[in-house]
Amino acid sequence: MPTSRLLRRPPTPGLRLRVATAPDWLPRALAALDVVLVDHAHCEKKAAANALSLLQAYPEVPGLPAQMARLAREEAAHLAQVLHWLEVRGLALGRDRGDAYAQGLQALVRTSAKERQLDRLLVAALIEARSCERLGLLARGLPEGGLQALYARLTQSEDGHQRLFVRLAERVHGAAAAARLDGLLDEEARLVQQLPVRAAIH
Ligand SMILES: [Fe+2]
Ligand SMILES: [Fe+2]
C-alpha cells in the first residue's frame, strides 16, 4: 500500500464501553492499593495465558499466531513489571482470588466452534477495554512517580490490545463481529453495574 494511503487510513477503531466505572471505585482502589496490585498481577498473568490459549486454539487464522505470541510477550512483560512493584512493597503474589467480572463475560461465550471463536475474541476485547479504563483512572489518581508512570504506560498498551482483538474479530467474522459486539457491550454494562465495587482491577 502506498505511504499516502497508509497515512490517510483512519486509526483502527476500538470499542466504546457503555457505562463508566462507578465514581467510588477509584478511592476504594487507592485506599487498598496493595490489594489492587496483587489482583492486577493476576490479571496480567491471565492475559498472557489467554493469548497463548488463543494461539493454541486457532493456529489456522492468518496472522493470529504471531499476534498472540507478541501479545503474550507483552502481557508477560506487564506481569513482570507489576511483580517488581509487589517486591518493592514487600507483597507476595499469593493465590488468585478469582474475577467474577471475567467469569461473567466468559459465561457468555457460545459453544459452536465459529461462534465460540468470535466470542472469545470479543470477550478479550471487552476485558482489555475495561482494564484500560481502570488503569487510566489509577494513572490519573496516583501521585506522580514510578507507579503512576507504569499505569500511564499500561493504559496505552491495553488500549492497543482491545483494538487488536476488535480488528481480529472483524477481519475473521466480518459483519457478524459488529452485531455480536453490540450485544456483548450491553451485557458487559449490565455486569459492571451488577457487581460490587471492590479494590481490584475488575
Ligand atoms: Fe497487560
Ligand atoms: Fe492487555
PDB file of N, CA, C and O in Angstrom, residues 35-97:
ATOM      1  N   VAL A  35      -3.759  -4.440  47.611  1.00  0.00           N
ATOM      2  CA  VAL A  35      -4.688  -5.493  47.174  1.00  0.00           C
ATOM      3  C   VAL A  35      -4.898  -5.393  45.665  1.00  0.00           C
ATOM      4  O   VAL A  35      -4.932  -6.399  44.946  1.00  0.00           O
ATOM      5  N   VAL A  36      -5.014  -4.162  45.179  1.00  0.00           N
ATOM      6  CA  VAL A  36      -5.215  -3.939  43.734  1.00  0.00           C
ATOM      7  C   VAL A  36      -3.998  -4.420  42.949  1.00  0.00           C
ATOM      8  O   VAL A  36      -4.133  -5.052  41.898  1.00  0.00           O
ATOM      9  N   LEU A  37      -2.813  -4.140  43.476  1.00  0.00           N
ATOM     10  CA  LEU A  37      -1.591  -4.558  42.763  1.00  0.00           C
ATOM     11  C   LEU A  37      -1.507  -6.074  42.626  1.00  0.00           C
ATOM     12  O   LEU A  37      -1.139  -6.590  41.571  1.00  0.00           O
ATOM     13  N   VAL A  38      -1.859  -6.773  43.695  1.00  0.00           N
ATOM     14  CA  VAL A  38      -1.825  -8.246  43.642  1.00  0.00           C
ATOM     15  C   VAL A  38      -2.850  -8.739  42.615  1.00  0.00           C
ATOM     16  O   VAL A  38      -2.545  -9.589  41.771  1.00  0.00           O
ATOM     17  N   ASP A  39      -4.044  -8.160  42.655  1.00  0.00           N
ATOM     18  CA  ASP A  39      -5.080  -8.556  41.686  1.00  0.00           C
ATOM     19  C   ASP A  39      -4.629  -8.230  40.261  1.00  0.00           C
ATOM     20  O   ASP A  39      -4.824  -9.019  39.331  1.00  0.00           O
ATOM     21  N   HIS A  40      -3.992  -7.083  40.115  1.00  0.00           N
ATOM     22  CA  HIS A  40      -3.528  -6.671  38.784  1.00  0.00           C
ATOM     23  C   HIS A  40      -2.490  -7.665  38.237  1.00  0.00           C
ATOM     24  O   HIS A  40      -2.529  -8.019  37.061  1.00  0.00           O
ATOM     25  N   ALA A  41      -1.598  -8.127  39.096  1.00  0.00           N
ATOM     26  CA  ALA A  41      -0.603  -9.108  38.641  1.00  0.00           C
ATOM     27  C   ALA A  41      -1.311 -10.350  38.099  1.00  0.00           C
ATOM     28  O   ALA A  41      -0.962 -10.869  37.031  1.00  0.00           O
ATOM     29  N   HIS A  42      -2.339 -10.807  38.801  1.00  0.00           N
ATOM     30  CA  HIS A  42      -3.085 -11.981  38.319  1.00  0.00           C
ATOM     31  C   HIS A  42      -3.758 -11.689  36.976  1.00  0.00           C
ATOM     32  O   HIS A  42      -3.836 -12.564  36.111  1.00  0.00           O
ATOM     33  N   CYS A  43      -4.262 -10.459  36.806  1.00  0.00           N
ATOM     34  CA  CYS A  43      -4.897 -10.103  35.520  1.00  0.00           C
ATOM     35  C   CYS A  43      -3.888 -10.196  34.375  1.00  0.00           C
ATOM     36  O   CYS A  43      -4.208 -10.716  33.292  1.00  0.00           O
ATOM     37  N   GLU A  44      -2.679  -9.682  34.589  1.00  0.00           N
ATOM     38  CA  GLU A  44      -1.666  -9.724  33.520  1.00  0.00           C
ATOM     39  C   GLU A  44      -1.276 -11.173  33.217  1.00  0.00           C
ATOM     40  O   GLU A  44      -1.087 -11.542  32.058  1.00  0.00           O
ATOM     41  N   LYS A  45      -1.184 -11.979  34.268  1.00  0.00           N
ATOM     42  CA  LYS A  45      -0.874 -13.409  34.093  1.00  0.00           C
ATOM     43  C   LYS A  45      -1.954 -14.072  33.230  1.00  0.00           C
ATOM     44  O   LYS A  45      -1.650 -14.813  32.289  1.00  0.00           O
ATOM     45  N   LYS A  46      -3.216 -13.765  33.529  1.00  0.00           N
ATOM     46  CA  LYS A  46      -4.312 -14.389  32.780  1.00  0.00           C
ATOM     47  C   LYS A  46      -4.368 -13.869  31.343  1.00  0.00           C
ATOM     48  O   LYS A  46      -4.713 -14.608  30.423  1.00  0.00           O
ATOM     49  N   ALA A  47      -3.998 -12.607  31.149  1.00  0.00           N
ATOM     50  CA  ALA A  47      -3.987 -12.055  29.785  1.00  0.00           C
ATOM     51  C   ALA A  47      -2.923 -12.759  28.943  1.00  0.00           C
ATOM     52  O   ALA A  47      -3.155 -13.091  27.773  1.00  0.00           O
ATOM     53  N   ALA A  48      -1.753 -13.007  29.541  1.00  0.00           N
ATOM     54  CA  ALA A  48      -0.679 -13.711  28.816  1.00  0.00           C
ATOM     55  C   ALA A  48      -1.127 -15.141  28.507  1.00  0.00           C
ATOM     56  O   ALA A  48      -0.956 -15.637  27.387  1.00  0.00           O
ATOM     57  N   ALA A  49      -1.727 -15.797  29.498  1.00  0.00           N
ATOM     58  CA  ALA A  49      -2.168 -17.187  29.311  1.00  0.00           C
ATOM     59  C   ALA A  49      -3.269 -17.263  28.248  1.00  0.00           C
ATOM     60  O   ALA A  49      -3.294 -18.188  27.433  1.00  0.00           O
ATOM     61  N   ASN A  50      -4.163 -16.276  28.247  1.00  0.00           N
ATOM     62  CA  ASN A  50      -5.261 -16.286  27.264  1.00  0.00           C
ATOM     63  C   ASN A  50      -4.732 -16.104  25.840  1.00  0.00           C
ATOM     64  O   ASN A  50      -5.237 -16.719  24.902  1.00  0.00           O
ATOM     65  N   ALA A  51      -3.707 -15.266  25.693  1.00  0.00           N
ATOM     66  CA  ALA A  51      -3.120 -15.067  24.356  1.00  0.00           C
ATOM     67  C   ALA A  51      -2.549 -16.398  23.847  1.00  0.00           C
ATOM     68  O   ALA A  51      -2.766 -16.775  22.687  1.00  0.00           O
ATOM     69  N   LEU A  52      -1.861 -17.123  24.698  1.00  0.00           N
ATOM     70  CA  LEU A  52      -1.300 -18.421  24.282  1.00  0.00           C
ATOM     71  C   LEU A  52      -2.407 -19.447  24.037  1.00  0.00           C
ATOM     72  O   LEU A  52      -2.304 -20.280  23.140  1.00  0.00           O
ATOM     73  N   SER A  53      -3.476 -19.354  24.823  1.00  0.00           N
ATOM     74  CA  SER A  53      -4.589 -20.276  24.646  1.00  0.00           C
ATOM     75  C   SER A  53      -5.279 -20.026  23.289  1.00  0.00           C
ATOM     76  O   SER A  53      -5.670 -20.968  22.594  1.00  0.00           O
ATOM     77  N   LEU A  54      -5.403 -18.755  22.889  1.00  0.00           N
ATOM     78  CA  LEU A  54      -5.996 -18.438  21.581  1.00  0.00           C
ATOM     79  C   LEU A  54      -5.084 -18.913  20.449  1.00  0.00           C
ATOM     80  O   LEU A  54      -5.554 -19.408  19.424  1.00  0.00           O
ATOM     81  N   LEU A  55      -3.794 -18.781  20.663  1.00  0.00           N
ATOM     82  CA  LEU A  55      -2.831 -19.276  19.667  1.00  0.00           C
ATOM     83  C   LEU A  55      -2.970 -20.796  19.502  1.00  0.00           C
ATOM     84  O   LEU A  55      -2.974 -21.329  18.389  1.00  0.00           O
ATOM     85  N   GLN A  56      -3.110 -21.443  20.627  1.00  0.00           N
ATOM     86  CA  GLN A  56      -3.262 -22.907  20.641  1.00  0.00           C
ATOM     87  C   GLN A  56      -4.569 -23.326  19.948  1.00  0.00           C
ATOM     88  O   GLN A  56      -4.606 -24.287  19.199  1.00  0.00           O
ATOM     89  N   ALA A  57      -5.643 -22.543  20.188  1.00  0.00           N
ATOM     90  CA  ALA A  57      -6.963 -22.930  19.677  1.00  0.00           C
ATOM     91  C   ALA A  57      -7.139 -22.609  18.194  1.00  0.00           C
ATOM     92  O   ALA A  57      -7.848 -23.311  17.491  1.00  0.00           O
ATOM     93  N   TYR A  58      -6.503 -21.510  17.721  1.00  0.00           N
ATOM     94  CA  TYR A  58      -6.785 -21.028  16.361  1.00  0.00           C
ATOM     95  C   TYR A  58      -5.522 -20.797  15.530  1.00  0.00           C
ATOM     96  O   TYR A  58      -5.316 -19.702  14.992  1.00  0.00           O
ATOM     97  N   PRO A  59      -4.684 -21.819  15.387  1.00  0.00           N
ATOM     98  CA  PRO A  59      -3.436 -21.626  14.638  1.00  0.00           C
ATOM     99  C   PRO A  59      -3.690 -21.375  13.149  1.00  0.00           C
ATOM    100  O   PRO A  59      -2.832 -20.843  12.453  1.00  0.00           O
ATOM    101  N   GLU A  60      -4.912 -21.719  12.659  1.00  0.00           N
ATOM    102  CA  GLU A  60      -5.196 -21.595  11.217  1.00  0.00           C
ATOM    103  C   GLU A  60      -5.608 -20.176  10.823  1.00  0.00           C
ATOM    104  O   GLU A  60      -5.660 -19.868   9.631  1.00  0.00           O
ATOM    105  N   VAL A  61      -5.914 -19.325  11.788  1.00  0.00           N
ATOM    106  CA  VAL A  61      -6.351 -17.965  11.437  1.00  0.00           C
ATOM    107  C   VAL A  61      -5.128 -17.151  11.009  1.00  0.00           C
ATOM    108  O   VAL A  61      -4.193 -16.991  11.801  1.00  0.00           O
ATOM    109  N   PRO A  62      -5.130 -16.632   9.768  1.00  0.00           N
ATOM    110  CA  PRO A  62      -3.935 -15.935   9.294  1.00  0.00           C
ATOM    111  C   PRO A  62      -3.551 -14.775  10.220  1.00  0.00           C
ATOM    112  O   PRO A  62      -4.398 -13.967  10.591  1.00  0.00           O
ATOM    113  N   GLY A  63      -2.296 -14.767  10.608  1.00  0.00           N
ATOM    114  CA  GLY A  63      -1.778 -13.665  11.426  1.00  0.00           C
ATOM    115  C   GLY A  63      -1.977 -13.862  12.919  1.00  0.00           C
ATOM    116  O   GLY A  63      -1.254 -13.280  13.730  1.00  0.00           O
ATOM    117  N   LEU A  64      -2.977 -14.658  13.303  1.00  0.00           N
ATOM    118  CA  LEU A  64      -3.298 -14.781  14.735  1.00  0.00           C
ATOM    119  C   LEU A  64      -2.144 -15.355  15.568  1.00  0.00           C
ATOM    120  O   LEU A  64      -1.826 -14.786  16.621  1.00  0.00           O
ATOM    121  N   PRO A  65      -1.490 -16.436  15.119  1.00  0.00           N
ATOM    122  CA  PRO A  65      -0.416 -16.973  15.975  1.00  0.00           C
ATOM    123  C   PRO A  65       0.662 -15.936  16.297  1.00  0.00           C
ATOM    124  O   PRO A  65       1.048 -15.785  17.460  1.00  0.00           O
ATOM    125  N   ALA A  66       1.109 -15.205  15.282  1.00  0.00           N
ATOM    126  CA  ALA A  66       2.176 -14.214  15.530  1.00  0.00           C
ATOM    127  C   ALA A  66       1.669 -13.089  16.425  1.00  0.00           C
ATOM    128  O   ALA A  66       2.366 -12.629  17.334  1.00  0.00           O
ATOM    129  N   GLN A  67       0.419 -12.648  16.180  1.00  0.00           N
ATOM    130  CA  GLN A  67      -0.127 -11.562  17.007  1.00  0.00           C
ATOM    131  C   GLN A  67      -0.285 -12.006  18.452  1.00  0.00           C
ATOM    132  O   GLN A  67      -0.007 -11.251  19.381  1.00  0.00           O
ATOM    133  N   MET A  68      -0.753 -13.244  18.657  1.00  0.00           N
ATOM    134  CA  MET A  68      -0.942 -13.732  20.025  1.00  0.00           C
ATOM    135  C   MET A  68       0.403 -13.995  20.711  1.00  0.00           C
ATOM    136  O   MET A  68       0.527 -13.805  21.922  1.00  0.00           O
ATOM    137  N   ALA A  69       1.400 -14.415  19.940  1.00  0.00           N
ATOM    138  CA  ALA A  69       2.735 -14.615  20.533  1.00  0.00           C
ATOM    139  C   ALA A  69       3.288 -13.275  21.024  1.00  0.00           C
ATOM    140  O   ALA A  69       3.825 -13.169  22.131  1.00  0.00           O
ATOM    141  N   ARG A  70       3.109 -12.233  20.196  1.00  0.00           N
ATOM    142  CA  ARG A  70       3.598 -10.894  20.604  1.00  0.00           C
ATOM    143  C   ARG A  70       2.800 -10.393  21.809  1.00  0.00           C
ATOM    144  O   ARG A  70       3.355  -9.801  22.726  1.00  0.00           O
ATOM    145  N   LEU A  71       1.487 -10.639  21.773  1.00  0.00           N
ATOM    146  CA  LEU A  71       0.648 -10.192  22.887  1.00  0.00           C
ATOM    147  C   LEU A  71       1.053 -10.895  24.182  1.00  0.00           C
ATOM    148  O   LEU A  71       1.168 -10.259  25.237  1.00  0.00           O
ATOM    149  N   ALA A  72       1.271 -12.212  24.102  1.00  0.00           N
ATOM    150  CA  ALA A  72       1.663 -12.964  25.307  1.00  0.00           C
ATOM    151  C   ALA A  72       2.969 -12.402  25.869  1.00  0.00           C
ATOM    152  O   ALA A  72       3.122 -12.254  27.086  1.00  0.00           O
ATOM    153  N   ARG A  73       3.887 -12.054  24.967  1.00  0.00           N
ATOM    154  CA  ARG A  73       5.166 -11.480  25.421  1.00  0.00           C
ATOM    155  C   ARG A  73       4.932 -10.141  26.123  1.00  0.00           C
ATOM    156  O   ARG A  73       5.514  -9.868  27.161  1.00  0.00           O
ATOM    157  N   GLU A  74       4.044  -9.313  25.539  1.00  0.00           N
ATOM    158  CA  GLU A  74       3.767  -8.002  26.153  1.00  0.00           C
ATOM    159  C   GLU A  74       3.104  -8.155  27.506  1.00  0.00           C
ATOM    160  O   GLU A  74       3.444  -7.455  28.467  1.00  0.00           O
ATOM    161  N   GLU A  75       2.123  -9.060  27.576  1.00  0.00           N
ATOM    162  CA  GLU A  75       1.410  -9.245  28.852  1.00  0.00           C
ATOM    163  C   GLU A  75       2.352  -9.830  29.913  1.00  0.00           C
ATOM    164  O   GLU A  75       2.263  -9.467  31.086  1.00  0.00           O
ATOM    165  N   ALA A  76       3.254 -10.713  29.475  1.00  0.00           N
ATOM    166  CA  ALA A  76       4.225 -11.259  30.436  1.00  0.00           C
ATOM    167  C   ALA A  76       5.157 -10.156  30.925  1.00  0.00           C
ATOM    168  O   ALA A  76       5.557 -10.140  32.097  1.00  0.00           O
ATOM    169  N   ALA A  77       5.482  -9.217  30.042  1.00  0.00           N
ATOM    170  CA  ALA A  77       6.317  -8.080  30.457  1.00  0.00           C
ATOM    171  C   ALA A  77       5.549  -7.210  31.452  1.00  0.00           C
ATOM    172  O   ALA A  77       6.111  -6.741  32.455  1.00  0.00           O
ATOM    173  N   HIS A  78       4.258  -7.005  31.202  1.00  0.00           N
ATOM    174  CA  HIS A  78       3.443  -6.250  32.168  1.00  0.00           C
ATOM    175  C   HIS A  78       3.446  -6.964  33.520  1.00  0.00           C
ATOM    176  O   HIS A  78       3.583  -6.342  34.565  1.00  0.00           O
ATOM    177  N   LEU A  79       3.266  -8.289  33.459  1.00  0.00           N
ATOM    178  CA  LEU A  79       3.256  -9.086  34.694  1.00  0.00           C
ATOM    179  C   LEU A  79       4.563  -8.880  35.463  1.00  0.00           C
ATOM    180  O   LEU A  79       4.551  -8.646  36.675  1.00  0.00           O
ATOM    181  N   ALA A  80       5.689  -8.939  34.747  1.00  0.00           N
ATOM    182  CA  ALA A  80       6.988  -8.780  35.412  1.00  0.00           C
ATOM    183  C   ALA A  80       7.102  -7.395  36.048  1.00  0.00           C
ATOM    184  O   ALA A  80       7.639  -7.247  37.148  1.00  0.00           O
ATOM    185  N   GLN A  81       6.550  -6.377  35.358  1.00  0.00           N
ATOM    186  CA  GLN A  81       6.628  -5.016  35.913  1.00  0.00           C
ATOM    187  C   GLN A  81       5.760  -4.886  37.166  1.00  0.00           C
ATOM    188  O   GLN A  81       6.157  -4.251  38.141  1.00  0.00           O
ATOM    189  N   VAL A  82       4.588  -5.481  37.148  1.00  0.00           N
ATOM    190  CA  VAL A  82       3.724  -5.408  38.333  1.00  0.00           C
ATOM    191  C   VAL A  82       4.347  -6.225  39.471  1.00  0.00           C
ATOM    192  O   VAL A  82       4.345  -5.787  40.633  1.00  0.00           O
ATOM    193  N   LEU A  83       4.923  -7.382  39.134  1.00  0.00           N
ATOM    194  CA  LEU A  83       5.583  -8.200  40.168  1.00  0.00           C
ATOM    195  C   LEU A  83       6.749  -7.438  40.801  1.00  0.00           C
ATOM    196  O   LEU A  83       7.009  -7.561  42.000  1.00  0.00           O
ATOM    197  N   HIS A  84       7.424  -6.636  39.998  1.00  0.00           N
ATOM    198  CA  HIS A  84       8.504  -5.799  40.543  1.00  0.00           C
ATOM    199  C   HIS A  84       7.956  -4.875  41.637  1.00  0.00           C
ATOM    200  O   HIS A  84       8.553  -4.732  42.701  1.00  0.00           O
ATOM    201  N   TRP A  85       6.776  -4.276  41.371  1.00  0.00           N
ATOM    202  CA  TRP A  85       6.193  -3.373  42.371  1.00  0.00           C
ATOM    203  C   TRP A  85       5.702  -4.135  43.595  1.00  0.00           C
ATOM    204  O   TRP A  85       5.728  -3.603  44.710  1.00  0.00           O
ATOM    205  N   LEU A  86       5.286  -5.362  43.416  1.00  0.00           N
ATOM    206  CA  LEU A  86       4.916  -6.181  44.588  1.00  0.00           C
ATOM    207  C   LEU A  86       6.153  -6.370  45.462  1.00  0.00           C
ATOM    208  O   LEU A  86       6.089  -6.254  46.692  1.00  0.00           O
ATOM    209  N   GLU A  87       7.272  -6.653  44.806  1.00  0.00           N
ATOM    210  CA  GLU A  87       8.521  -6.883  45.542  1.00  0.00           C
ATOM    211  C   GLU A  87       8.953  -5.620  46.284  1.00  0.00           C
ATOM    212  O   GLU A  87       9.296  -5.668  47.467  1.00  0.00           O
ATOM    213  N   VAL A  88       8.885  -4.492  45.579  1.00  0.00           N
ATOM    214  CA  VAL A  88       9.256  -3.201  46.189  1.00  0.00           C
ATOM    215  C   VAL A  88       8.419  -2.951  47.445  1.00  0.00           C
ATOM    216  O   VAL A  88       8.918  -2.446  48.447  1.00  0.00           O
ATOM    217  N   ARG A  89       7.152  -3.335  47.390  1.00  0.00           N
ATOM    218  CA  ARG A  89       6.251  -3.058  48.508  1.00  0.00           C
ATOM    219  C   ARG A  89       6.169  -4.225  49.487  1.00  0.00           C
ATOM    220  O   ARG A  89       5.341  -4.204  50.405  1.00  0.00           O
ATOM    221  N   GLY A  90       7.007  -5.253  49.284  1.00  0.00           N
ATOM    222  CA  GLY A  90       7.052  -6.383  50.214  1.00  0.00           C
ATOM    223  C   GLY A  90       5.819  -7.254  50.171  1.00  0.00           C
ATOM    224  O   GLY A  90       5.420  -7.838  51.191  1.00  0.00           O
ATOM    225  N   LEU A  91       5.199  -7.347  48.990  1.00  0.00           N
ATOM    226  CA  LEU A  91       3.945  -8.112  48.873  1.00  0.00           C
ATOM    227  C   LEU A  91       4.202  -9.445  48.195  1.00  0.00           C
ATOM    228  O   LEU A  91       5.002  -9.541  47.276  1.00  0.00           O
ATOM    229  N   ALA A  92       3.473 -10.474  48.643  1.00  0.00           N
ATOM    230  CA  ALA A  92       3.540 -11.793  47.983  1.00  0.00           C
ATOM    231  C   ALA A  92       2.399 -11.871  46.975  1.00  0.00           C
ATOM    232  O   ALA A  92       1.345 -11.275  47.174  1.00  0.00           O
ATOM    233  N   LEU A  93       2.626 -12.619  45.903  1.00  0.00           N
ATOM    234  CA  LEU A  93       1.569 -12.745  44.882  1.00  0.00           C
ATOM    235  C   LEU A  93       0.364 -13.504  45.439  1.00  0.00           C
ATOM    236  O   LEU A  93      -0.765 -13.069  45.302  1.00  0.00           O
ATOM    237  N   GLY A  94       0.607 -14.610  46.064  1.00  0.00           N
ATOM    238  CA  GLY A  94      -0.496 -15.388  46.644  1.00  0.00           C
ATOM    239  C   GLY A  94      -1.398 -16.006  45.592  1.00  0.00           C
ATOM    240  O   GLY A  94      -1.126 -15.929  44.391  1.00  0.00           O
ATOM    241  N   ARG A  95      -2.442 -16.608  46.072  1.00  0.00           N
ATOM    242  CA  ARG A  95      -3.394 -17.306  45.197  1.00  0.00           C
ATOM    243  C   ARG A  95      -4.291 -16.302  44.474  1.00  0.00           C
ATOM    244  O   ARG A  95      -4.629 -15.258  45.022  1.00  0.00           O
ATOM    245  N   ASP A  96      -4.719 -16.697  43.296  1.00  0.00           N
ATOM    246  CA  ASP A  96      -5.673 -15.888  42.541  1.00  0.00           C
ATOM    247  C   ASP A  96      -7.036 -16.006  43.210  1.00  0.00           C
ATOM    248  O   ASP A  96      -7.548 -17.116  43.376  1.00  0.00           O
ATOM    249  N   ARG A  97      -7.602 -14.860  43.603  1.00  0.00           N
ATOM    250  CA  ARG A  97      -8.897 -14.906  44.300  1.00  0.00           C
ATOM    251  C   ARG A  97     -10.084 -14.953  43.325  1.00  0.00           C
ATOM    252  O   ARG A  97     -11.238 -14.908  43.733  1.00  0.00           O
TER     253      ARG A  97
END
